[in-house]
Amino acid sequence: DRSPVIAIDGPAGAGKSTVARQVAASLGLVYLDTGAMYRAFTWLVLQEEIALDDECAIAELANLCVIELTPGENLQSPVRVWINHTDVTQLIRTPRVTSKVSAISAQSAVRQALVKQQQNWGKKGGLVAEGRDIGTHVFPDAEVKIFLTASVSERARRRQQDFKKQGQPEVSLDQLEKEIAERDWKDSTRKVSPLRKAADAIEMQTDGLSISEVTAKIVDFYEQTL
Ligand code: C5P
């Protein structure tokens, strides 16, 4: 017998992380950012200077690496992430990692290793897990499944705001739209667990909705379901 799981999937920049973190906080559940794990692993591959198409070396690294996640300082801050005991919290958000993460996370050995860890953490339930394949693959029996979307232009605008807040160099909306569309395309056309709405997920289009509105809708839905 396990506690409930909320699965939140969707394309890049749909606001999944912020929403998932707030839903977890208001329901007293644990928040699991699976994208942070794929990002941390991608950082490690780049750090070790392994060629992105060396699937054997990458598989070996995936089976040996140790990823740790702990909550950020407050509701606004992202999770803290360690890989092999190096704090990569900031390093996983760089354009260098973002541009390579889809290629690495398309490899089946990488997914197997990380999904195993996610399912282990989720054995007892009581969590809000967020990613691309949570409802379809990682926790197919999640009590609540949400597929969060927004138009590409809205997502680019949100990303630009995030960068601004973090004091990162300004990136044009055109450039951000291009990057987002490219990552969506790679994530949804890969062979292993592509980004897809689970048949039993509720799709929420979030253009024009605030974080707190989206959070409230999911919390309501959870309370109605259980
Ligand atoms: O959610 P975030 O943008 O941090 O995810 C980074 C990348 O990690 C995605 O673009 C995708 O390639 C990969 N990912 C994945 N499966 C997940 C979560 C993330 O393949 N469950």
mmCIF file of C-alpha atoms and ligand atoms in Angstrom:
data_model
loop_
_atom_site.group_PDB
_atom_site.id
_atom_site.type_symbol
_atom_site.label_atom_id
_atom_site.label_comp_id
_atom_site.label_asym_id
_atom_site.label_seq_id
_atom_site.Cartn_x
_atom_site.Cartn_y
_atom_site.Cartn_z
ATOM 1 C CA ASP A 1 0.000 0.000 0.000
ATOM 2 C CA ARG A 2 1.518 3.312 -1.027
ATOM 3 C CA SER A 3 0.604 6.982 -0.770
ATOM 4 C CA PRO A 4 -0.655 8.812 -3.863
ATOM 5 C CA VAL A 5 1.553 10.006 -6.698
ATOM 6 C CA ILE A 6 0.935 13.048 -8.873
ATOM 7 C CA ALA A 7 2.605 12.864 -12.295
ATOM 8 C CA ILE A 8 3.224 16.117 -14.157
ATOM 9 C CA ASP A 9 4.540 15.898 -17.712
ATOM 10 C CA GLY A 10 4.820 18.342 -20.548
ATOM 11 C CA PRO A 11 7.149 20.125 -22.964
ATOM 12 C CA ALA A 12 10.082 22.396 -22.064
ATOM 13 C CA GLY A 13 9.247 25.596 -20.229
ATOM 14 C CA ALA A 14 5.579 24.848 -19.547
ATOM 15 C CA GLY A 15 6.087 25.765 -15.882
ATOM 16 C CA LYS A 16 6.190 22.167 -14.643
ATOM 17 C CA SER A 17 8.936 22.697 -12.060
ATOM 18 C CA THR A 18 7.447 25.724 -10.357
ATOM 19 C CA VAL A 19 3.961 24.250 -10.385
ATOM 20 C CA ALA A 20 5.093 20.804 -9.187
ATOM 21 C CA ARG A 21 7.078 22.355 -6.339
ATOM 22 C CA GLN A 22 4.078 24.408 -5.184
ATOM 23 C CA VAL A 23 1.641 21.502 -5.493
ATOM 24 C CA ALA A 24 4.015 19.346 -3.420
ATOM 25 C CA ALA A 25 4.359 22.064 -0.782
ATOM 26 C CA SER A 26 0.644 22.642 -0.438
ATOM 27 C CA LEU A 27 -0.182 18.932 -0.184
ATOM 28 C CA GLY A 28 2.804 17.978 1.979
ATOM 29 C CA LEU A 29 4.251 15.687 -0.690
ATOM 30 C CA VAL A 30 7.853 15.218 -1.832
ATOM 31 C CA TYR A 31 8.834 16.941 -5.082
ATOM 32 C CA LEU A 32 10.850 14.975 -7.646
ATOM 33 C CA ASP A 33 12.413 16.926 -10.538
ATOM 34 C CA THR A 34 13.476 14.196 -12.989
ATOM 35 C CA GLY A 35 14.712 16.735 -15.561
ATOM 36 C CA ALA A 36 17.336 17.792 -13.008
ATOM 37 C CA MET A 37 18.605 14.203 -12.992
ATOM 38 C CA TYR A 38 18.964 14.050 -16.790
ATOM 39 C CA ARG A 39 20.642 17.452 -16.680
ATOM 40 C CA ALA A 40 23.077 16.366 -13.952
ATOM 41 C CA PHE A 41 23.976 13.251 -15.867
ATOM 42 C CA THR A 42 24.489 15.280 -19.053
ATOM 43 C CA TRP A 43 26.796 17.615 -17.145
ATOM 44 C CA LEU A 44 28.822 14.581 -16.020
ATOM 45 C CA VAL A 45 29.144 13.204 -19.560
ATOM 46 C CA LEU A 46 30.423 16.594 -20.773
ATOM 47 C CA GLN A 47 32.732 16.888 -17.776
ATOM 48 C CA GLU A 48 34.240 13.459 -18.478
ATOM 49 C CA GLU A 49 34.607 14.458 -22.136
ATOM 50 C CA ILE A 50 32.825 11.338 -23.346
ATOM 51 C CA ALA A 51 31.620 11.546 -26.953
ATOM 52 C CA LEU A 52 27.834 11.897 -27.065
ATOM 53 C CA ASP A 53 27.554 8.912 -29.396
ATOM 54 C CA ASP A 54 29.725 6.613 -27.274
ATOM 55 C CA GLU A 55 26.691 4.767 -25.925
ATOM 56 C CA CYS A 56 28.762 2.090 -24.178
ATOM 57 C CA ALA A 57 30.826 4.504 -22.137
ATOM 58 C CA ILE A 58 27.722 6.550 -21.375
ATOM 59 C CA ALA A 59 25.801 3.453 -20.248
ATOM 60 C CA GLU A 60 28.628 2.475 -17.936
ATOM 61 C CA LEU A 61 28.745 5.947 -16.442
ATOM 62 C CA ALA A 62 24.950 5.932 -15.967
ATOM 63 C CA ASN A 63 25.067 2.681 -14.032
ATOM 64 C CA LEU A 64 27.736 3.951 -11.678
ATOM 65 C CA CYS A 65 26.756 7.537 -11.000
ATOM 66 C CA VAL A 66 25.183 8.660 -7.735
ATOM 67 C CA ILE A 67 22.604 11.417 -7.961
ATOM 68 C CA GLU A 68 21.245 13.189 -4.894
ATOM 69 C CA LEU A 69 18.424 15.716 -4.791
ATOM 70 C CA THR A 70 17.395 17.907 -1.870
ATOM 71 C CA PRO A 71 14.814 20.706 -1.701
ATOM 72 C CA GLY A 72 15.931 24.268 -2.470
ATOM 73 C CA GLU A 73 16.110 26.928 0.266
ATOM 74 C CA ASN A 74 12.575 28.150 -0.370
ATOM 75 C CA LEU A 75 9.563 27.651 -2.634
ATOM 76 C CA GLN A 76 11.092 29.811 -5.369
ATOM 77 C CA SER A 77 14.439 28.069 -5.584
ATOM 78 C CA PRO A 78 15.066 24.977 -7.693
ATOM 79 C CA VAL A 79 16.130 21.640 -6.184
ATOM 80 C CA ARG A 80 19.747 21.220 -5.159
ATOM 81 C CA VAL A 81 21.439 18.528 -7.204
ATOM 82 C CA TRP A 82 24.615 16.546 -6.654
ATOM 83 C CA ILE A 83 26.197 14.019 -8.957
ATOM 84 C CA ASN A 84 29.035 11.908 -7.640
ATOM 85 C CA HIS A 85 29.123 14.324 -4.690
ATOM 86 C CA THR A 86 29.680 17.450 -6.815
ATOM 87 C CA ASP A 87 27.073 20.180 -6.347
ATOM 88 C CA VAL A 88 25.829 20.882 -9.882
ATOM 89 C CA THR A 89 22.740 22.915 -8.961
ATOM 90 C CA GLN A 90 23.844 25.930 -11.032
ATOM 91 C CA LEU A 91 25.884 24.053 -13.625
ATOM 92 C CA ILE A 92 22.924 22.034 -14.933
ATOM 93 C CA ARG A 93 21.064 25.194 -16.022
ATOM 94 C CA THR A 94 23.707 26.422 -18.471
ATOM 95 C CA PRO A 95 22.971 26.572 -22.240
ATOM 96 C CA ARG A 96 25.755 24.029 -22.742
ATOM 97 C CA VAL A 97 23.911 21.383 -20.721
ATOM 98 C CA THR A 98 20.465 22.384 -22.020
ATOM 99 C CA SER A 99 21.572 21.974 -25.627
ATOM 100 C CA LYS A 100 22.903 18.436 -25.068
ATOM 101 C CA VAL A 101 20.437 16.972 -22.579
ATOM 102 C CA SER A 102 17.933 15.664 -25.143
ATOM 103 C CA ALA A 103 20.597 13.689 -27.014
ATOM 104 C CA ILE A 104 21.797 12.037 -23.816
ATOM 105 C CA SER A 105 18.354 11.325 -22.418
ATOM 106 C CA ALA A 106 17.325 9.610 -25.658
ATOM 107 C CA GLN A 107 19.730 6.743 -24.875
ATOM 108 C CA SER A 108 17.928 3.734 -23.441
ATOM 109 C CA ALA A 109 20.641 2.725 -20.954
ATOM 110 C CA VAL A 110 20.577 6.230 -19.479
ATOM 111 C CA ARG A 111 16.808 6.114 -19.097
ATOM 112 C CA GLN A 112 16.893 2.658 -17.552
ATOM 113 C CA ALA A 113 19.386 3.725 -14.910
ATOM 114 C CA LEU A 114 17.626 6.962 -13.990
ATOM 115 C CA VAL A 115 14.088 5.555 -14.133
ATOM 116 C CA LYS A 116 15.122 2.743 -11.787
ATOM 117 C CA GLN A 117 16.266 5.311 -9.248
ATOM 118 C CA GLN A 118 13.071 7.371 -9.694
ATOM 119 C CA GLN A 119 10.880 4.307 -9.151
ATOM 120 C CA ASN A 120 12.889 3.395 -6.079
ATOM 121 C CA TRP A 121 12.359 6.836 -4.576
ATOM 122 C CA GLY A 122 8.664 6.624 -5.441
ATOM 123 C CA LYS A 123 8.013 3.160 -4.039
ATOM 124 C CA LYS A 124 6.170 4.480 -1.008
ATOM 125 C CA GLY A 125 4.364 7.150 -3.045
ATOM 126 C CA GLY A 126 3.652 10.537 -1.495
ATOM 127 C CA LEU A 127 5.317 12.501 -4.249
ATOM 128 C CA VAL A 128 4.816 14.920 -7.099
ATOM 129 C CA ALA A 129 7.070 13.768 -9.931
ATOM 130 C CA GLU A 130 7.685 15.965 -12.933
ATOM 131 C CA GLY A 131 9.260 15.225 -16.319
ATOM 132 C CA ARG A 132 8.429 13.857 -19.768
ATOM 133 C CA ASP A 133 7.560 10.194 -19.193
ATOM 134 C CA ILE A 134 6.238 10.101 -15.619
ATOM 135 C CA GLY A 135 2.604 9.299 -16.420
ATOM 136 C CA THR A 136 3.437 7.048 -19.361
ATOM 137 C CA HIS A 137 6.385 5.128 -18.019
ATOM 138 C CA VAL A 138 7.863 5.924 -14.592
ATOM 139 C CA PHE A 139 4.631 5.895 -12.561
ATOM 140 C CA PRO A 140 1.956 4.585 -14.945
ATOM 141 C CA ASP A 141 -0.383 3.963 -11.984
ATOM 142 C CA ALA A 142 -0.142 7.521 -10.603
ATOM 143 C CA GLU A 143 -3.435 8.634 -9.052
ATOM 144 C CA VAL A 144 -3.334 12.024 -10.767
ATOM 145 C CA LYS A 145 -1.744 12.696 -14.167
ATOM 146 C CA ILE A 146 -1.411 16.183 -15.561
ATOM 147 C CA PHE A 147 -0.073 17.135 -18.980
ATOM 148 C CA LEU A 148 0.965 20.776 -18.772
ATOM 149 C CA THR A 149 1.322 22.754 -21.991
ATOM 150 C CA ALA A 150 1.570 26.325 -23.234
ATOM 151 C CA SER A 151 2.242 27.849 -26.628
ATOM 152 C CA VAL A 152 5.879 28.067 -27.719
ATOM 153 C CA SER A 153 5.806 31.880 -27.588
ATOM 154 C CA GLU A 154 4.416 31.868 -24.041
ATOM 155 C CA ARG A 155 7.050 29.363 -22.937
ATOM 156 C CA ALA A 156 9.847 31.424 -24.515
ATOM 157 C CA ARG A 157 8.566 34.515 -22.689
ATOM 158 C CA ARG A 158 8.582 32.652 -19.354
ATOM 159 C CA ARG A 159 12.107 31.369 -19.957
ATOM 160 C CA GLN A 160 13.297 34.885 -20.730
ATOM 161 C CA GLN A 161 11.804 36.089 -17.437
ATOM 162 C CA ASP A 162 13.528 33.242 -15.564
ATOM 163 C CA PHE A 163 16.902 34.148 -17.076
ATOM 164 C CA LYS A 164 16.366 37.787 -16.188
ATOM 165 C CA LYS A 165 15.570 36.908 -12.571
ATOM 166 C CA GLN A 166 18.667 34.721 -12.357
ATOM 167 C CA GLY A 167 20.777 37.577 -13.707
ATOM 168 C CA GLN A 168 21.839 35.537 -16.736
ATOM 169 C CA PRO A 169 22.705 37.210 -20.056
ATOM 170 C CA GLU A 170 19.699 38.196 -22.154
ATOM 171 C CA VAL A 171 18.623 35.763 -24.885
ATOM 172 C CA SER A 172 16.237 36.888 -27.642
ATOM 173 C CA LEU A 173 12.699 35.486 -27.804
ATOM 174 C CA ASP A 174 13.388 34.189 -31.319
ATOM 175 C CA GLN A 175 16.379 32.247 -30.111
ATOM 176 C CA LEU A 176 14.477 30.845 -27.114
ATOM 177 C CA GLU A 177 11.524 29.799 -29.280
ATOM 178 C CA LYS A 178 13.884 28.012 -31.614
ATOM 179 C CA GLU A 179 15.615 26.162 -28.772
ATOM 180 C CA ILE A 180 12.339 25.187 -27.100
ATOM 181 C CA ALA A 181 10.820 23.896 -30.336
ATOM 182 C CA GLU A 182 13.957 21.919 -31.085
ATOM 183 C CA ARG A 183 14.051 20.289 -27.641
ATOM 184 C CA ASP A 184 10.325 19.446 -27.856
ATOM 185 C CA TRP A 185 10.871 17.859 -31.220
ATOM 186 C CA LYS A 186 13.803 15.752 -29.991
ATOM 187 C CA ASP A 187 11.998 14.730 -26.787
ATOM 188 C CA SER A 188 8.792 13.744 -28.548
ATOM 189 C CA THR A 189 10.321 11.863 -31.488
ATOM 190 C CA ARG A 190 12.886 9.733 -29.638
ATOM 191 C CA LYS A 191 12.361 5.961 -29.651
ATOM 192 C CA VAL A 192 12.474 5.326 -25.895
ATOM 193 C CA SER A 193 9.685 6.828 -23.738
ATOM 194 C CA PRO A 194 9.050 9.902 -25.875
ATOM 195 C CA LEU A 195 7.280 12.938 -24.452
ATOM 196 C CA ARG A 196 3.607 12.069 -24.783
ATOM 197 C CA LYS A 197 0.365 12.735 -22.947
ATOM 198 C CA ALA A 198 -0.726 9.575 -21.128
ATOM 199 C CA ALA A 199 -4.167 8.405 -22.262
ATOM 200 C CA ASP A 200 -5.546 9.029 -18.763
ATOM 201 C CA ALA A 201 -3.813 12.395 -18.179
ATOM 202 C CA ILE A 202 -5.660 15.688 -17.999
ATOM 203 C CA GLU A 203 -4.281 18.255 -20.402
ATOM 204 C CA MET A 204 -3.965 21.785 -19.001
ATOM 205 C CA GLN A 205 -3.218 24.621 -21.384
ATOM 206 C CA THR A 206 -1.622 27.328 -19.228
ATOM 207 C CA ASP A 207 -1.308 30.362 -21.537
ATOM 208 C CA GLY A 208 -2.484 33.365 -19.556
ATOM 209 C CA LEU A 209 -2.764 31.433 -16.287
ATOM 210 C CA SER A 210 -0.603 32.298 -13.279
ATOM 211 C CA ILE A 211 1.429 29.727 -11.360
ATOM 212 C CA SER A 212 -0.977 29.945 -8.431
ATOM 213 C CA GLU A 213 -4.006 29.415 -10.671
ATOM 214 C CA VAL A 214 -2.483 26.294 -12.200
ATOM 215 C CA THR A 215 -1.389 25.039 -8.767
ATOM 216 C CA ALA A 216 -4.879 25.556 -7.339
ATOM 217 C CA LYS A 217 -6.462 23.634 -10.223
ATOM 218 C CA ILE A 218 -4.190 20.643 -9.685
ATOM 219 C CA VAL A 219 -4.673 20.678 -5.901
ATOM 220 C CA ASP A 220 -8.478 20.820 -6.409
ATOM 221 C CA PHE A 221 -8.333 18.003 -8.848
ATOM 222 C CA TYR A 222 -6.225 15.902 -6.475
ATOM 223 C CA GLU A 223 -8.682 16.496 -3.649
ATOM 224 C CA GLN A 224 -11.634 15.530 -5.836
ATOM 225 C CA THR A 225 -9.898 12.394 -7.067
ATOM 226 C CA LEU A 226 -8.862 11.021 -3.685
HETATM 227 O O1 C5P B 1 12.433 19.452 -17.464
HETATM 228 P P1 C5P B 1 13.794 19.888 -17.975
HETATM 229 O O2 C5P B 1 13.718 20.940 -19.024
HETATM 230 O O3 C5P B 1 14.743 20.224 -16.894
HETATM 231 O O4 C5P B 1 14.352 18.557 -18.669
HETATM 232 C C1 C5P B 1 15.561 18.569 -19.369
HETATM 233 C C2 C5P B 1 15.589 17.457 -20.396
HETATM 234 O O5 C5P B 1 15.678 16.200 -19.736
HETATM 235 C C3 C5P B 1 14.382 17.319 -21.315
HETATM 236 O O6 C5P B 1 14.460 18.183 -22.427
HETATM 237 C C4 C5P B 1 14.453 15.853 -21.716
HETATM 238 O O7 C5P B 1 15.371 15.671 -22.784
HETATM 239 C C5 C5P B 1 15.015 15.187 -20.488
HETATM 240 N N1 C5P B 1 14.005 14.568 -19.650
HETATM 241 C C6 C5P B 1 13.549 13.312 -20.004
HETATM 242 N N2 C5P B 1 12.661 12.649 -19.210
HETATM 243 C C7 C5P B 1 12.206 13.194 -18.082
HETATM 244 C C8 C5P B 1 12.640 14.496 -17.698
HETATM 245 C C9 C5P B 1 13.539 15.162 -18.514
HETATM 246 O O8 C5P B 1 13.952 12.787 -21.035
HETATM 247 N N3 C5P B 1 11.367 12.496 -17.310
#
